[in-house]
CSV table of C-alpha atoms and ligand atoms in Angstrom, one decimal:
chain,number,residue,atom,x,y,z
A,21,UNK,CA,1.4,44.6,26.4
A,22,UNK,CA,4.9,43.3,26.4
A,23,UNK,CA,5.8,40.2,24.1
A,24,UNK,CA,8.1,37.1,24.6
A,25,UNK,CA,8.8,35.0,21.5
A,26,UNK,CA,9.5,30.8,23.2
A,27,UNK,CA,11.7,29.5,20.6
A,28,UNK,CA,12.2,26.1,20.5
A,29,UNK,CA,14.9,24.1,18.3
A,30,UNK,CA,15.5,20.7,16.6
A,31,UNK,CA,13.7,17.4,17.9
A,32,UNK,CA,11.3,18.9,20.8
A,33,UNK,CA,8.1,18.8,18.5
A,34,UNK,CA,8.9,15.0,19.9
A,35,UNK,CA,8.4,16.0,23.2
A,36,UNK,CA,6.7,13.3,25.1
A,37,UNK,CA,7.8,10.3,23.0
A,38,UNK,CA,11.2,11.4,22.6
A,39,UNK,CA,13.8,10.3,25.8
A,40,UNK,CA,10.9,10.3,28.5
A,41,UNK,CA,13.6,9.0,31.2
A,42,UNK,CA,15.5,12.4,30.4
A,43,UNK,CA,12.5,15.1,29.1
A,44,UNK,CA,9.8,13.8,30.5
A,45,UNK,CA,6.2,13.1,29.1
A,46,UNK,CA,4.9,16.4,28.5
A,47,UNK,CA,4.4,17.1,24.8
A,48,UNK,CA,5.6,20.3,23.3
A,49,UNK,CA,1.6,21.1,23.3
A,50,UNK,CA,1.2,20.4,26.8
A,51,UNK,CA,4.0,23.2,27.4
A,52,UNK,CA,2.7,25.5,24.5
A,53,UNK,CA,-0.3,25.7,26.4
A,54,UNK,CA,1.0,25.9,30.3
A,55,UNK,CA,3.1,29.0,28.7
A,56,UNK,CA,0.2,30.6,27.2
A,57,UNK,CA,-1.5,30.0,30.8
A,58,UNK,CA,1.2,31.5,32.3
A,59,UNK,CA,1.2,34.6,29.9
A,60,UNK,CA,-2.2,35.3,30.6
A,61,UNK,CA,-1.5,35.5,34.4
A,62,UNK,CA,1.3,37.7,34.2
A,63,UNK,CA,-0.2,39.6,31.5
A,64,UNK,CA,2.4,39.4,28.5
A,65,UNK,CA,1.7,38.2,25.3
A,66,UNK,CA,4.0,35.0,23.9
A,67,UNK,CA,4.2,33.7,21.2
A,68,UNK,CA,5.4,30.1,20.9
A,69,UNK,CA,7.4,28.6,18.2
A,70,UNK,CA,9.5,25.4,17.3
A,71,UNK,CA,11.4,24.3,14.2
A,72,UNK,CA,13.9,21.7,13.2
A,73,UNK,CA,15.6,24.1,10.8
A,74,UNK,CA,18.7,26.6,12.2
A,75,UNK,CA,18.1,28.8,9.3
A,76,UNK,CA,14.0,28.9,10.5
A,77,UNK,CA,15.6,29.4,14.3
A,78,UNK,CA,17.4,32.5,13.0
A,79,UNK,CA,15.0,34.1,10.5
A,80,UNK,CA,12.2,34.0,14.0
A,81,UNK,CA,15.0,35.2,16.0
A,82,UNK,CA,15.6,38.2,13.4
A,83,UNK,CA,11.7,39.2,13.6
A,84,UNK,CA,11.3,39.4,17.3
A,85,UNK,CA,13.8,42.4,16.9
A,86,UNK,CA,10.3,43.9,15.6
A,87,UNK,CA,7.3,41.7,17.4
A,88,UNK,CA,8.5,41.2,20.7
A,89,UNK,CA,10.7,42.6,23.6
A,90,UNK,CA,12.3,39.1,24.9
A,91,UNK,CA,13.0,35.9,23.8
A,92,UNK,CA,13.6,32.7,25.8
A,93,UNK,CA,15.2,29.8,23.5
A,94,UNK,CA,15.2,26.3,24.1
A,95,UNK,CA,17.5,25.6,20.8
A,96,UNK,CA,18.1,21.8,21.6
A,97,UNK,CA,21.6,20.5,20.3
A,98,UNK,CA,22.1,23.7,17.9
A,99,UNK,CA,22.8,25.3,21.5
A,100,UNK,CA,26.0,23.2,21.8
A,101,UNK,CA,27.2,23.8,18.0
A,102,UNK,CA,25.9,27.1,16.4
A,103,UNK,CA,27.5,30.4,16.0
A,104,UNK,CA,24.5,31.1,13.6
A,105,UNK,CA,22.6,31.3,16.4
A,106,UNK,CA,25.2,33.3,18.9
A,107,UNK,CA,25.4,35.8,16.0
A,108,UNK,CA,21.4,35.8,15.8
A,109,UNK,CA,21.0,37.0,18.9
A,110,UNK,CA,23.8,39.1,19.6
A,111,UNK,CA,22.5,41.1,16.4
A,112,UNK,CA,18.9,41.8,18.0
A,113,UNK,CA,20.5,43.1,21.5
A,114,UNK,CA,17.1,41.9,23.1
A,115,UNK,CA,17.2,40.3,26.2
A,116,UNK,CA,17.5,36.5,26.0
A,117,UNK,CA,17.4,33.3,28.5
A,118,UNK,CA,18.6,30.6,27.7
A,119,UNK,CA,16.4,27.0,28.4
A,120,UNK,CA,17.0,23.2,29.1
A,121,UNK,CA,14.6,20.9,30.4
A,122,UNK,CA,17.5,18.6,31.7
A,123,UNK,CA,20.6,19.4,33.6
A,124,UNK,CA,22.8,19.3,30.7
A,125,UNK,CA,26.2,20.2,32.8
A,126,UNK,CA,25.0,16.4,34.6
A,127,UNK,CA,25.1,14.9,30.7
A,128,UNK,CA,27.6,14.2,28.4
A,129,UNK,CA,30.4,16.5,28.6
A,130,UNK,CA,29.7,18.0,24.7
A,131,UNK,CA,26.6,19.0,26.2
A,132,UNK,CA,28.6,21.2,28.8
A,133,UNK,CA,29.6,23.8,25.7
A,134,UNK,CA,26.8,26.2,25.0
A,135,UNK,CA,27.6,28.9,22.2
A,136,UNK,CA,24.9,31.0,23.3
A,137,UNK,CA,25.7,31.6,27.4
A,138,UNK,CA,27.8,34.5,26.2
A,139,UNK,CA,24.6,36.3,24.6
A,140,UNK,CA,21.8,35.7,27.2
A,141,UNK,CA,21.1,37.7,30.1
A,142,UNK,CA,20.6,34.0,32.0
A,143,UNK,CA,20.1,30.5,31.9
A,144,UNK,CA,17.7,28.0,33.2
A,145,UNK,CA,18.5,24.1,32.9
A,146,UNK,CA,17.2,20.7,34.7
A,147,UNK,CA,13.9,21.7,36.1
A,148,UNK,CA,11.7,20.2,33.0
A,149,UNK,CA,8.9,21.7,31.5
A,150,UNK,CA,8.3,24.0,34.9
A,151,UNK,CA,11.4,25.3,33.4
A,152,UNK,CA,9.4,27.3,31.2
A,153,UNK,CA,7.3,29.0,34.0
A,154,UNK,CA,10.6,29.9,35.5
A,155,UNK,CA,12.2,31.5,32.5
A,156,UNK,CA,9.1,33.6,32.0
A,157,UNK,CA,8.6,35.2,35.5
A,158,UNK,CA,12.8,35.8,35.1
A,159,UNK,CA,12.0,37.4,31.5
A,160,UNK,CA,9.3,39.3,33.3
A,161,UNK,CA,11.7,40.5,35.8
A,162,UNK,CA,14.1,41.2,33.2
A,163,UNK,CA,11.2,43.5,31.8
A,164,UNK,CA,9.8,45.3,34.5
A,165,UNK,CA,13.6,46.6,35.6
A,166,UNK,CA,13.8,48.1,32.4
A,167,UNK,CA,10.5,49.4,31.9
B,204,DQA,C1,17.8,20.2,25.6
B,204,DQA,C2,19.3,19.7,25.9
B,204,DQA,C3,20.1,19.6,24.6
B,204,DQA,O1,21.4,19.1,25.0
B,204,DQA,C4,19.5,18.6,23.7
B,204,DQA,O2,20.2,18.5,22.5
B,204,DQA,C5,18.0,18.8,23.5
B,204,DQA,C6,17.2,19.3,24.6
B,204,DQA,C7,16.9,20.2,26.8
B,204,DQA,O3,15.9,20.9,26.8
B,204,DQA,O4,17.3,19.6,27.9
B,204,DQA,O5,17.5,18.6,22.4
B,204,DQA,O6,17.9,21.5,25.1
């Protein structure tokens, strides 16, 4: 079965409580467990992850080279600031999607730059936590075409 590592980065383990106006009220649970839902209907594995820590972000990143065959990242404000994490992924030549809850090219303009867009297959911003679902039927796609 194939395997998608969910990544998520700094301050959405606040999910919930954290900006509802802007993430809405889902917790990082609640999205933990519509993924693994998800998974189970289009029969992938996933393994779901969050950290605060870059260096954390990169070392998982590093791994899936070896435990999975996608990753879709959600890395919070390290996607507007970190080559760390560019490099990370351009190193593991998996296939990659890049993920937002919120529009963020409707936000402030520092939230326009993303470090990563040149490294991911795709991206997938402003639709919330269904967001999620979205990226893994893409990453799915993404897997079967190169099955
Ligand atoms: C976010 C958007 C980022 O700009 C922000 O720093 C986040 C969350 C999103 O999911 O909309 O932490 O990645």
């Amino acid at each position: 079965m194939q395997s998608i590592l969910i990544l998520n980065g700094p301050n959405l383990n606040l999910l919930g409580q954290r900006q509802p106006e802007v993430y809405g009220t889902t917790t990082l649970d609640d999205i933990g467990e519509m993924c693994a839902e998800h998974a189970r209907r289009c029969g992938v594995e996933i393994e779901f992850a969050q950290s605060n820590h870059e260096g954390a972000m990169i070392d998982l990143i590093h791994q899936a080279k070896s435990l999975h065959d996608g990753i879709i990242l959600n890395a919070g404000a390290y996607t507007h600031t970190s080559v760390a994490l560019h490099d990370a992924l351009a190193s593991v030549e998996l296939p990659a999607i890049e993920l937002h809850l919120s529009n963020v090219h409707a936000r402030e303009t520092f939230r326009h730059r993303s470090y990563l867009a040149p490294v991911v297959t795709g991206i997938i911003c402003g639709f919330g936590a269904n967001g999620y679902r979205l990226a893994m039927d893409a990453m799915c796609g993404l897997l079967e075409d190169s099955a």
